[in-house]
Coordinates of C-alpha atoms in Angstrom, one line a residue:
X224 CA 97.8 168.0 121.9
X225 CA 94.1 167.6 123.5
X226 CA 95.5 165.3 126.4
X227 CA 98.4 167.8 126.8
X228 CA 95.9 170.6 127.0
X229 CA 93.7 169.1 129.5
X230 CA 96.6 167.8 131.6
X231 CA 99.8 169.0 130.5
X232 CA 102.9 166.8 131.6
X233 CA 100.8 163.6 131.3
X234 CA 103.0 160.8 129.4
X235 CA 102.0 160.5 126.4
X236 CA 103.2 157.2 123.9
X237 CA 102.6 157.6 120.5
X238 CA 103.4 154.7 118.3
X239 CA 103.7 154.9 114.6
X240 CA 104.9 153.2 111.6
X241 CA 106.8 156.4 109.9
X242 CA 110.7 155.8 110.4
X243 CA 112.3 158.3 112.8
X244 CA 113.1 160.7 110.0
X245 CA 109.8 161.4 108.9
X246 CA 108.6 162.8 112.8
X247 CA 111.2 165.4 113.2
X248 CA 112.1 166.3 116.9
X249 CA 108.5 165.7 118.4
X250 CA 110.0 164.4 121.3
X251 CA 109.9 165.8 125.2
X252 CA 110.0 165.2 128.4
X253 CA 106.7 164.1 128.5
X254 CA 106.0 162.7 124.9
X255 CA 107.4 159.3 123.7
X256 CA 107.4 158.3 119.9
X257 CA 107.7 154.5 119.5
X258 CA 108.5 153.4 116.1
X259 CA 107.1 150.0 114.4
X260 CA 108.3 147.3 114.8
X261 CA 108.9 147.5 118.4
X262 CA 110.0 145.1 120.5
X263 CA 108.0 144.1 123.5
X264 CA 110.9 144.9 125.5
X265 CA 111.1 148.2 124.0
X266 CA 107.9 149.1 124.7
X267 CA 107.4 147.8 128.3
X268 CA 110.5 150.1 128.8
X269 CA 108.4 153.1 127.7
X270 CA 105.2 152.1 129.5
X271 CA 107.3 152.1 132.5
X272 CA 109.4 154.9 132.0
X273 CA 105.5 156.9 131.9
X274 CA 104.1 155.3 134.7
X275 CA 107.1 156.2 137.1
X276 CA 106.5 159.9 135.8
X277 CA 102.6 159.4 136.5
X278 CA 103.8 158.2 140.4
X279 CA 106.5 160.8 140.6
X280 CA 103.8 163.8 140.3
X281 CA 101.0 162.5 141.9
X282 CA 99.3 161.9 138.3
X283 CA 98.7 158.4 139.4
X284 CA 97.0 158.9 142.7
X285 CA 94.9 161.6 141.2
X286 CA 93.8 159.2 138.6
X287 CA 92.8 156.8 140.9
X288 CA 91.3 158.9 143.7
X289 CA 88.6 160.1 140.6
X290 CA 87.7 156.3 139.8
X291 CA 87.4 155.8 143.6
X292 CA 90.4 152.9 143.7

């Protein structure tokens, strides 16, 4: 919630070791759940899927222009 308040629409990965049922519908556009175990595969998908948000809105490059890269 603190990230989301700072910065909301910033991808956000939360991974946890409750099944499924036990989050409810926490999901959004811009909030992930990742449950354990996890593939790699799985989860490079989701790291992905964030960053390509992050480039899409100019998160990325706003990011970067602050750390000077």
């Amino acid at each position: 919630d603190e990230i989301q308040n700072i910065r909301s629409g910033v991808p956000v990965i939360f991974i946890s070791g409750y099944p499924d049922r036990q989050l409810g519908d926490q999901e959004s556009e811009s909030i992930s759940i990742v449950t354990k175990p996890v593939s790699p595969a799985d989860l490079l998908k989701k790291i992905n899927t964030a960053l390509a948000a992050m480039e899409a809105d100019g998160t990325i490059k706003t990011i970067l222009a602050k750390w000077g890269l």
